Tab-separated table of C-alpha atoms in Angstrom:
chain	number	residue	atom	x	y	z
A	5	MET	CA	-11.935	-56.925	-5.108
A	6	VAL	CA	-15.083	-55.135	-6.269
A	7	PRO	CA	-18.310	-56.421	-4.693
A	8	ASN	CA	-20.866	-57.867	-7.079
A	9	GLY	CA	-22.893	-55.070	-8.673
A	10	TRP	CA	-20.554	-52.325	-7.464
A	11	GLU	CA	-18.289	-50.188	-9.654
A	12	ALA	CA	-14.606	-49.345	-9.200
A	13	VAL	CA	-14.271	-45.565	-9.558
A	14	GLU	CA	-12.256	-42.606	-8.329
A	15	VAL	CA	-13.530	-39.799	-6.085
A	16	ASP	CA	-13.394	-37.451	-9.088
A	17	ASP	CA	-16.094	-39.612	-10.729
A	18	LEU	CA	-18.464	-38.967	-7.824
A	19	ALA	CA	-18.502	-35.216	-7.319
A	20	LYS	CA	-17.658	-31.781	-8.629
A	21	PHE	CA	-14.985	-30.067	-6.517
A	22	SER	CA	-15.583	-26.487	-5.419
A	23	SER	CA	-13.236	-24.087	-3.590
A	24	GLY	CA	-14.183	-21.765	-0.759
A	25	GLY	CA	-13.065	-18.295	0.188
A	26	THR	CA	-13.188	-15.544	2.802
A	27	PRO	CA	-15.316	-12.446	2.255
A	28	SER	CA	-13.412	-9.241	2.973
A	29	LYS	CA	-12.710	-8.860	6.687
A	30	GLN	CA	-12.461	-5.112	6.062
A	31	ASN	CA	-16.148	-4.934	5.192
A	32	GLU	CA	-18.046	-4.812	8.496
A	33	GLU	CA	-21.317	-5.338	6.648
A	34	TYR	CA	-20.240	-8.905	5.845
A	35	TRP	CA	-19.565	-10.247	9.339
A	36	ASN	CA	-21.234	-11.072	12.680
A	37	GLY	CA	-24.597	-11.996	11.240
A	38	SER	CA	-26.490	-15.294	11.391
A	39	GLU	CA	-25.447	-17.076	8.185
A	40	PRO	CA	-22.979	-20.008	8.406
A	41	TRP	CA	-19.409	-19.701	7.145
A	42	ILE	CA	-17.680	-23.047	7.665
A	43	SER	CA	-14.004	-23.267	8.604
A	44	GLY	CA	-11.865	-26.143	9.874
A	45	LYS	CA	-12.936	-25.597	13.480
A	46	ASP	CA	-16.548	-26.352	12.505
A	47	LEU	CA	-15.714	-29.805	11.122
A	48	LYS	CA	-15.840	-31.427	14.557
A	49	THR	CA	-19.378	-32.534	13.775
A	50	HIS	CA	-20.503	-34.521	10.742
A	51	TYR	CA	-23.768	-32.693	10.062
A	52	LEU	CA	-23.145	-29.056	9.193
A	53	CYS	CA	-25.781	-26.362	9.527
A	54	SER	CA	-24.135	-23.719	11.706
A	55	SER	CA	-20.679	-22.280	12.362
A	56	ILE	CA	-18.621	-20.437	14.943
A	57	ASP	CA	-17.931	-17.470	12.648
A	58	LYS	CA	-21.009	-16.099	10.902
A	59	LEU	CA	-21.779	-13.826	7.982
A	60	THR	CA	-24.534	-11.315	7.440
A	61	GLU	CA	-26.969	-11.897	4.580
A	62	LYS	CA	-24.893	-9.477	2.527
A	63	GLY	CA	-21.685	-11.342	3.342
A	64	PHE	CA	-23.343	-14.683	2.628
A	65	ALA	CA	-24.493	-13.436	-0.766
A	66	ALA	CA	-20.910	-12.442	-1.619
A	67	ALA	CA	-19.353	-15.684	-0.354
A	68	LYS	CA	-18.609	-18.922	-2.187
A	69	LYS	CA	-21.233	-21.489	-1.283
A	70	ALA	CA	-21.872	-25.217	-1.270
A	71	PRO	CA	-25.425	-26.481	-1.882
A	72	LYS	CA	-27.327	-28.660	0.548
A	73	GLY	CA	-26.178	-32.273	0.229
A	74	SER	CA	-22.524	-31.406	-0.427
A	75	THR	CA	-19.622	-33.017	1.386
A	76	LEU	CA	-17.081	-30.620	2.910
A	77	VAL	CA	-13.527	-31.790	3.601
A	78	LEU	CA	-10.499	-30.062	5.086
A	79	VAL	CA	-7.556	-29.800	2.668
A	80	ARG	CA	-5.270	-27.472	4.626
A	81	GLY	CA	-4.565	-27.113	8.335
A	82	MET	CA	-2.747	-28.584	11.315
A	83	THR	CA	-5.678	-30.923	11.977
A	84	LEU	CA	-4.832	-32.890	8.832
A	85	LEU	CA	-1.690	-34.203	10.527
A	86	LYS	CA	-3.864	-36.240	12.906
A	87	ASP	CA	-7.319	-36.451	11.298
A	88	PHE	CA	-9.283	-36.028	8.066
A	89	PRO	CA	-12.432	-34.078	8.994
A	90	VAL	CA	-15.498	-34.656	6.812
A	91	GLY	CA	-18.836	-32.855	7.058
A	92	TYR	CA	-22.197	-33.087	5.344
A	93	ALA	CA	-24.111	-29.903	4.447
A	94	THR	CA	-27.683	-30.100	5.719
A	95	ARG	CA	-28.357	-26.665	4.184
A	96	GLU	CA	-26.646	-24.251	1.818
A	97	LEU	CA	-23.356	-23.146	3.384
A	98	SER	CA	-20.504	-20.769	2.721
A	99	PHE	CA	-17.007	-22.000	3.506
A	100	ASN	CA	-13.396	-20.867	3.577
A	101	GLN	CA	-10.375	-21.585	1.390
A	102	ASP	CA	-9.038	-24.386	3.622
A	103	ILE	CA	-12.021	-26.526	2.649
A	104	LYS	CA	-13.201	-28.182	-0.541
A	105	ALA	CA	-16.863	-28.848	-1.238
A	106	LEU	CA	-17.716	-32.027	-3.126
A	107	VAL	CA	-21.045	-31.602	-4.873
A	108	PRO	CA	-22.355	-35.105	-5.713
A	109	LEU	CA	-22.961	-35.959	-9.362
A	110	LYS	CA	-25.952	-37.809	-10.731
A	111	ASN	CA	-26.542	-41.244	-9.174
A	112	VAL	CA	-24.374	-40.378	-6.166
A	113	ASP	CA	-26.053	-39.914	-2.795
A	114	GLY	CA	-24.467	-36.966	-0.983
A	115	LEU	CA	-24.809	-38.404	2.524
A	116	TYR	CA	-23.347	-41.730	1.369
A	117	LEU	CA	-20.402	-39.872	-0.159
A	118	SER	CA	-19.681	-38.166	3.170
A	119	PHE	CA	-19.711	-41.527	4.967
A	120	LEU	CA	-17.550	-43.095	2.244
A	121	LEU	CA	-14.819	-40.474	2.631
A	122	SER	CA	-15.052	-40.552	6.413
A	123	GLY	CA	-14.719	-44.333	6.377
A	124	ASP	CA	-11.600	-44.062	4.215
A	125	LYS	CA	-9.982	-41.338	6.345
A	126	HIS	CA	-6.941	-43.402	7.337
A	127	LYS	CA	-6.096	-44.128	3.691
A	128	ILE	CA	-6.685	-40.522	2.672
A	129	MET	CA	-4.463	-39.249	5.510
A	130	ASN	CA	-1.582	-41.057	3.809
A	131	LEU	CA	-1.980	-38.531	0.984
A	132	VAL	CA	-1.386	-35.576	3.317
A	133	SER	CA	1.915	-33.729	3.007
A	134	THR	CA	3.452	-31.043	5.199
A	135	ALA	CA	3.445	-27.481	3.906
A	136	GLY	CA	5.186	-24.434	5.369
A	137	HIS	CA	5.217	-23.990	9.160
A	138	GLY	CA	4.244	-27.654	9.631
A	139	THR	CA	0.739	-27.240	8.243
A	140	GLY	CA	-0.949	-30.291	6.748
A	141	ARG	CA	-1.912	-30.149	3.072
A	142	LEU	CA	-4.049	-32.532	1.048
A	143	ASP	CA	-3.452	-32.238	-2.697
A	144	THR	CA	-6.855	-32.045	-4.387
A	145	ASN	CA	-5.635	-34.016	-7.396
A	146	LEU	CA	-4.544	-36.881	-5.150
A	147	LEU	CA	-7.945	-36.880	-3.447
A	148	LYS	CA	-9.665	-36.914	-6.833
A	149	GLN	CA	-7.607	-39.949	-7.863
A	150	HIS	CA	-8.362	-41.858	-4.654
A	151	PRO	CA	-9.982	-45.198	-5.635
A	152	VAL	CA	-13.307	-46.304	-4.132
A	153	ASN	CA	-15.996	-48.863	-4.866
A	154	LEU	CA	-19.461	-47.456	-5.541
A	155	PRO	CA	-22.687	-49.446	-5.009
A	156	PRO	CA	-25.901	-48.759	-6.982
A	157	PHE	CA	-27.749	-45.590	-6.001
A	158	SER	CA	-30.521	-47.390	-4.105
A	159	GLU	CA	-27.935	-49.309	-2.061
A	160	GLN	CA	-26.068	-46.067	-1.332
A	161	GLN	CA	-29.260	-44.575	0.047
A	162	LYS	CA	-29.986	-47.604	2.224
A	163	ILE	CA	-26.451	-47.659	3.662
A	164	ALA	CA	-26.582	-43.913	4.355
A	165	LYS	CA	-29.961	-44.315	6.071
A	166	ILE	CA	-28.632	-47.067	8.347
A	167	LEU	CA	-25.532	-45.093	9.354
A	168	SER	CA	-27.524	-41.901	9.900
A	169	THR	CA	-29.816	-43.845	12.249
A	170	TRP	CA	-26.767	-44.635	14.387
A	171	ASP	CA	-25.749	-40.974	14.193
A	172	LYS	CA	-29.147	-39.927	15.544
A	173	ALA	CA	-28.815	-42.357	18.445
A	174	ILE	CA	-25.300	-41.043	19.141
A	175	SER	CA	-26.503	-37.433	19.018
A	176	THR	CA	-29.409	-38.201	21.352
A	177	THR	CA	-27.081	-39.876	23.848
A	178	GLU	CA	-24.645	-36.954	23.702
A	179	ARG	CA	-27.492	-34.570	24.527
A	180	LEU	CA	-28.555	-36.794	27.427
A	181	ILE	CA	-25.003	-36.748	28.776
A	182	ASP	CA	-24.848	-32.966	28.475
A	183	ASN	CA	-28.214	-32.541	30.198
A	184	SER	CA	-27.281	-34.972	32.974
A	185	THR	CA	-23.953	-33.214	33.482
A	186	GLN	CA	-25.650	-29.832	33.781
A	187	GLN	CA	-28.197	-31.273	36.222
A	188	LYS	CA	-25.358	-32.738	38.314
A	189	LYS	CA	-23.639	-29.333	38.446
A	190	ALA	CA	-26.882	-27.716	39.592
A	191	LEU	CA	-27.301	-30.404	42.266
A	192	MET	CA	-23.759	-29.832	43.505
A	193	GLN	CA	-24.354	-26.117	43.754
A	194	GLN	CA	-27.513	-26.664	45.814
A	195	LEU	CA	-26.485	-29.614	48.000
A	196	LEU	CA	-22.869	-28.727	48.765
A	197	THR	CA	-23.804	-25.223	49.892
A	198	GLY	CA	-26.867	-26.157	51.970
A	199	LYS	CA	-29.275	-24.273	49.720
A	200	LYS	CA	-31.171	-27.548	49.307
A	201	ARG	CA	-31.517	-29.936	52.255
A	202	LEU	CA	-32.308	-33.649	51.936
A	203	LEU	CA	-34.365	-35.963	54.149
A	204	ASP	CA	-32.868	-38.040	56.937
A	205	ASP	CA	-33.622	-41.734	57.614
A	206	ALA	CA	-36.763	-40.723	59.512
A	207	GLY	CA	-38.084	-38.804	56.522
A	208	GLU	CA	-37.472	-35.417	58.152
A	209	ARG	CA	-35.611	-32.657	56.382
A	210	PHE	CA	-32.145	-31.985	57.770
A	211	GLU	CA	-31.944	-28.820	59.870
A	212	GLY	CA	-29.336	-26.872	61.745
A	213	GLU	CA	-26.368	-24.733	60.828
A	214	TRP	CA	-23.398	-26.267	59.099
A	215	VAL	CA	-20.091	-26.097	60.959
A	216	LYS	CA	-17.436	-23.963	59.316
A	217	THR	CA	-13.980	-25.439	59.689
A	218	GLU	CA	-10.589	-25.567	57.990
A	219	LEU	CA	-9.641	-28.636	55.969
A	220	ARG	CA	-6.544	-29.150	58.153
A	221	LYS	CA	-8.862	-30.356	60.924
A	222	LEU	CA	-10.460	-32.920	58.599
A	223	LEU	CA	-7.476	-34.348	56.679
A	224	LYS	CA	-4.460	-36.463	57.550
A	225	GLU	CA	-1.288	-36.535	55.460
A	226	GLU	CA	-0.114	-40.050	54.515
A	227	GLY	CA	2.456	-41.438	52.092
A	228	ALA	CA	5.117	-43.696	53.550
A	229	ARG	CA	8.170	-44.173	51.313
A	230	ASN	CA	8.357	-47.208	49.040
A	231	LYS	CA	11.527	-48.581	50.639
A	232	GLY	CA	13.106	-51.438	48.764
A	233	ASP	CA	10.883	-50.926	45.697
A	234	LYS	CA	8.274	-53.231	47.231
A	235	ILE	CA	5.425	-51.767	45.142
A	236	GLN	CA	5.981	-51.652	41.376
A	237	ARG	CA	2.759	-49.984	40.188
A	238	VAL	CA	3.756	-46.390	39.371
A	239	LEU	CA	0.786	-44.040	39.056
A	240	SER	CA	0.136	-40.404	38.212
A	241	VAL	CA	-2.812	-38.140	38.881
A	242	THR	CA	-4.924	-36.367	36.256
A	243	ASN	CA	-7.895	-34.087	36.713
A	244	HIS	CA	-9.943	-35.791	34.012
A	245	SER	CA	-9.167	-39.482	34.488
A	246	GLY	CA	-8.122	-39.712	38.126
A	247	PHE	CA	-5.283	-42.138	38.885
A	248	VAL	CA	-3.735	-43.541	35.714
A	249	LEU	CA	-0.772	-45.678	34.763
A	250	PRO	CA	1.852	-43.538	32.960
A	251	GLU	CA	1.587	-45.694	29.836
A	252	GLU	CA	-2.157	-44.935	29.709
A	253	GLN	CA	-1.479	-41.216	29.973
A	254	PHE	CA	1.429	-41.018	27.531
A	255	SER	CA	0.597	-43.988	25.234
A	256	LYS	CA	3.941	-45.647	25.935
A	257	ARG	CA	5.401	-47.716	28.738
A	258	VAL	CA	7.541	-45.725	31.125
A	259	ALA	CA	10.998	-47.167	31.635
A	260	SER	CA	11.456	-48.875	34.989
A	261	LYS	CA	13.222	-46.725	37.585
A	262	ASP	CA	14.161	-46.680	41.236
A	263	THR	CA	10.961	-45.907	43.131
A	264	SER	CA	12.278	-46.389	46.668
A	265	ASN	CA	11.784	-42.654	47.292
A	266	TYR	CA	8.240	-42.684	45.893
A	267	LYS	CA	5.212	-42.413	48.163
A	268	ILE	CA	2.827	-45.300	48.748
A	269	VAL	CA	-0.836	-44.577	48.073
A	270	ARG	CA	-3.493	-47.051	49.158
A	271	LYS	CA	-7.079	-47.597	48.061
A	272	GLY	CA	-9.377	-44.857	49.371
A	273	GLN	CA	-6.550	-42.357	49.875
A	274	PHE	CA	-6.198	-39.141	47.898
A	275	GLY	CA	-3.384	-37.930	45.690
A	276	TYR	CA	-2.782	-34.197	45.171
A	277	ASN	CA	-0.241	-32.411	42.993
A	278	PRO	CA	0.445	-28.961	44.454
A	279	SER	CA	2.759	-27.679	41.713
A	280	ARG	CA	1.954	-28.058	38.049
A	281	ILE	CA	0.503	-25.937	35.268
A	282	ASN	CA	-2.792	-27.776	35.662
A	283	VAL	CA	-2.821	-26.650	39.265
A	284	GLY	CA	-4.505	-28.769	41.891
A	285	SER	CA	-4.774	-32.078	40.049
A	286	PHE	CA	-6.525	-34.373	42.500
A	287	ALA	CA	-7.981	-37.875	42.652
A	288	ARG	CA	-8.937	-40.717	44.990
A	289	LEU	CA	-7.468	-44.158	44.403
A	290	ASP	CA	-10.413	-46.454	43.649
A	291	GLU	CA	-9.040	-48.639	40.827
A	292	TYR	CA	-6.173	-50.424	42.649
A	293	GLU	CA	-5.381	-51.647	46.153
A	294	GLU	CA	-2.106	-49.717	46.178
A	295	GLY	CA	0.492	-47.971	44.052
A	296	VAL	CA	3.285	-45.405	44.280
A	297	LEU	CA	3.408	-41.739	43.337
A	298	SER	CA	6.284	-39.402	42.598
A	299	PRO	CA	7.560	-37.500	45.679
A	300	MET	CA	6.076	-34.276	44.274
A	301	TYR	CA	2.599	-35.546	45.177
A	302	VAL	CA	0.919	-35.256	48.554
A	303	ILE	CA	-0.945	-38.342	49.808
A	304	PHE	CA	-3.686	-37.830	52.372
A	305	SER	CA	-6.873	-39.321	53.780
A	306	VAL	CA	-9.925	-37.884	55.514
A	307	LEU	CA	-10.690	-38.319	59.219
A	308	PRO	CA	-13.700	-40.651	58.939
A	309	ASN	CA	-15.270	-39.520	62.214
A	310	LYS	CA	-15.461	-35.965	60.870
A	311	LEU	CA	-15.622	-36.099	57.069
A	312	ASN	CA	-17.266	-38.559	54.678
A	313	SER	CA	-14.789	-39.549	51.951
A	314	ASP	CA	-17.416	-39.532	49.164
A	315	TYR	CA	-18.689	-36.124	50.294
A	316	PHE	CA	-15.177	-34.652	50.236
A	317	HIS	CA	-14.501	-36.263	46.845
A	318	GLN	CA	-17.598	-34.568	45.419
A	319	TRP	CA	-16.757	-31.236	47.054
A	320	MET	CA	-13.243	-31.221	45.590
A	321	HIS	CA	-14.751	-31.537	42.102
A	322	SER	CA	-17.230	-28.704	42.678
A	323	HIS	CA	-16.961	-25.275	41.090
A	324	GLU	CA	-16.530	-23.712	44.531
A	325	ALA	CA	-13.563	-25.929	45.401
A	326	LYS	CA	-11.818	-25.307	42.083
A	327	GLN	CA	-12.358	-21.569	42.476
A	328	ARG	CA	-11.001	-21.613	46.036
A	329	ILE	CA	-7.927	-23.585	44.941
A	330	ASN	CA	-7.267	-21.250	41.998
A	331	ASN	CA	-7.582	-18.243	44.310
A	332	SER	CA	-4.844	-19.766	46.473
A	333	THR	CA	-2.281	-20.085	43.660
A	334	GLN	CA	1.292	-18.985	44.266
A	335	GLY	CA	4.274	-18.524	41.975
A	336	SER	CA	4.935	-16.866	38.653
A	337	VAL	CA	6.184	-19.421	36.113
A	338	ARG	CA	4.270	-22.407	37.492
A	339	ASP	CA	1.234	-21.758	39.652
A	340	SER	CA	1.073	-23.888	42.763
A	341	VAL	CA	-1.148	-24.508	45.750
A	342	ASN	CA	0.865	-26.325	48.383
A	343	PHE	CA	-0.832	-28.715	50.772
A	344	SER	CA	-0.753	-26.242	53.675
A	345	SER	CA	-2.650	-23.739	51.499
A	346	LEU	CA	-5.185	-26.427	50.647
A	347	GLU	CA	-5.551	-27.285	54.335
A	348	ALA	CA	-6.147	-23.616	55.128
A	349	ILE	CA	-9.297	-23.536	52.995
A	350	SER	CA	-12.380	-23.363	55.222
A	351	LEU	CA	-15.796	-24.694	54.339
A	352	GLY	CA	-19.130	-25.304	55.960
A	353	ILE	CA	-19.976	-28.978	56.422
A	354	PRO	CA	-23.110	-30.721	57.711
A	355	ASN	CA	-23.099	-33.660	60.120
A	356	LEU	CA	-21.902	-37.062	58.897
A	357	GLU	CA	-25.400	-38.395	58.182
A	358	GLU	CA	-26.244	-35.445	55.921
A	359	GLN	CA	-22.813	-35.695	54.276
A	360	GLN	CA	-23.533	-39.351	53.466
A	361	LYS	CA	-26.964	-38.546	52.014
A	362	ILE	CA	-25.564	-35.742	49.835
A	363	ALA	CA	-22.707	-37.934	48.637
A	364	ALA	CA	-25.130	-40.763	47.745
A	365	VAL	CA	-27.293	-38.461	45.601
A	366	LEU	CA	-24.300	-37.037	43.735
A	367	THR	CA	-22.656	-40.449	43.337
A	368	ASN	CA	-25.864	-41.819	41.802
A	369	ALA	CA	-25.858	-38.888	39.381
A	370	ASP	CA	-22.280	-39.811	38.429
A	371	LYS	CA	-23.300	-43.429	37.834
A	372	GLU	CA	-26.108	-42.321	35.507
A	373	ILE	CA	-23.648	-40.215	33.510
A	374	GLU	CA	-21.137	-43.099	33.393
A	375	LEU	CA	-23.857	-45.426	32.102
A	376	LEU	CA	-24.746	-42.959	29.340
A	377	GLU	CA	-21.073	-42.533	28.465
A	378	GLN	CA	-20.720	-46.307	28.140
A	379	GLN	CA	-23.825	-46.419	25.929
A	380	LEU	CA	-22.290	-43.665	23.781
A	381	ALA	CA	-19.011	-45.578	23.469
A	382	ASP	CA	-20.923	-48.719	22.477
A	383	LEU	CA	-22.923	-46.846	19.829
A	384	GLN	CA	-19.782	-45.255	18.399
A	385	GLN	CA	-18.068	-48.639	18.233
A	386	GLU	CA	-21.112	-50.235	16.596
A	387	LYS	CA	-21.242	-47.490	13.972
A	388	LYS	CA	-17.525	-47.882	13.285
A	389	ALA	CA	-17.976	-51.628	12.784
A	390	LEU	CA	-20.984	-51.037	10.507
A	391	MET	CA	-19.026	-48.595	8.371
A	392	GLN	CA	-16.246	-51.158	7.937
A	393	VAL	CA	-18.607	-53.813	6.566
A	394	LEU	CA	-21.248	-51.713	4.770
A	395	LEU	CA	-18.934	-49.303	2.946
A	396	THR	CA	-16.760	-52.156	1.675
A	397	GLY	CA	-19.587	-54.462	0.633
A	398	LYS	CA	-18.527	-57.180	3.102
A	399	LYS	CA	-22.081	-57.024	4.381
A	400	ARG	CA	-24.835	-56.225	1.909
A	401	VAL	CA	-28.093	-54.480	2.685
A	402	VAL	CA	-31.533	-55.484	1.452
A	403	VAL	CA	-32.872	-52.859	-0.930
A	404	ASP	CA	-36.583	-52.394	-1.547
A	405	VAL	CA	-37.071	-53.040	-5.263
A	406	ASN	CA	-39.821	-50.389	-5.324
A	407	VAL	CA	-37.408	-47.658	-4.268
């Protein structure tokens, strides 16, 4: 059903299609300059002004270009099998042969066109076929024939302005997350090495040498067997998401199995995988009261009278810890760091009060980042919902009659 005042058209009615190309790689005068040459790997962002590979001014002059305001879409590549990347040219750009540039025709707003195609990505992905070597291919003629509903020009502009406002908020939040993450890394480097000392409860700066000791004197191996399958919650450990249910990690429910030989992990204890390609995957169980892990994992806890759990958790995610673990790798096909090698790592630690203060500062930094990440997720969801109603005409915008 076409919304009142809108027009049923095809994509070919909205833009002129233009093909890209690659300037000669044999000509050194064309490459490694400062001018953008867009390829599929640059379409991870919607607003295009720069690229990973760059041309010189001479190379840019020889390249096929798309004017500012064009929409660039991927028509060939593995990415098409799982996504339909769309970008908007905020300046004149050159681009390669895997991309088509859609130059908007009269009475078509270029930014609106980019949002329109992005909003229809799931329908357009149904047009993708598989070429040689499993590469995705989008037939240009099929894309041209794709049906869409087009609002009046002034309404296009208003919709594009609203969605771009959300994009600006999303971009700002992403920058805040990046800045906060970098600040947290700098804090870890200073606080976990003693280069920066905090204040104690009396307002005095902590003093004194840190005690250097091996982790074996601070940790205790746990992990009783799950006899009789008493605990049904099977978990796994990831570096990025901590403890996860297998169905969350693999997007499908894992078939039930005998877990009587699995190890019990309880809230506050740590899980460590000593032998996998992603060596040293590690996490603390905070989400559940208990669960079970495959026998390949090591379960352990810290000795609370010697080591603060939060402090150790932060240290294990530090650059120094990851470097020390990687330097301890063994094996040829699959790198591994067994638990005894982990225990052999020595580090300097402050007293428990200073450990607690350091952990509190770094944990607060984590909470700030988590809050920003939740704000980002909310903004992205709000924009997605807006696109669904604005680009289909289910919700109409108020257009200034003077525009």
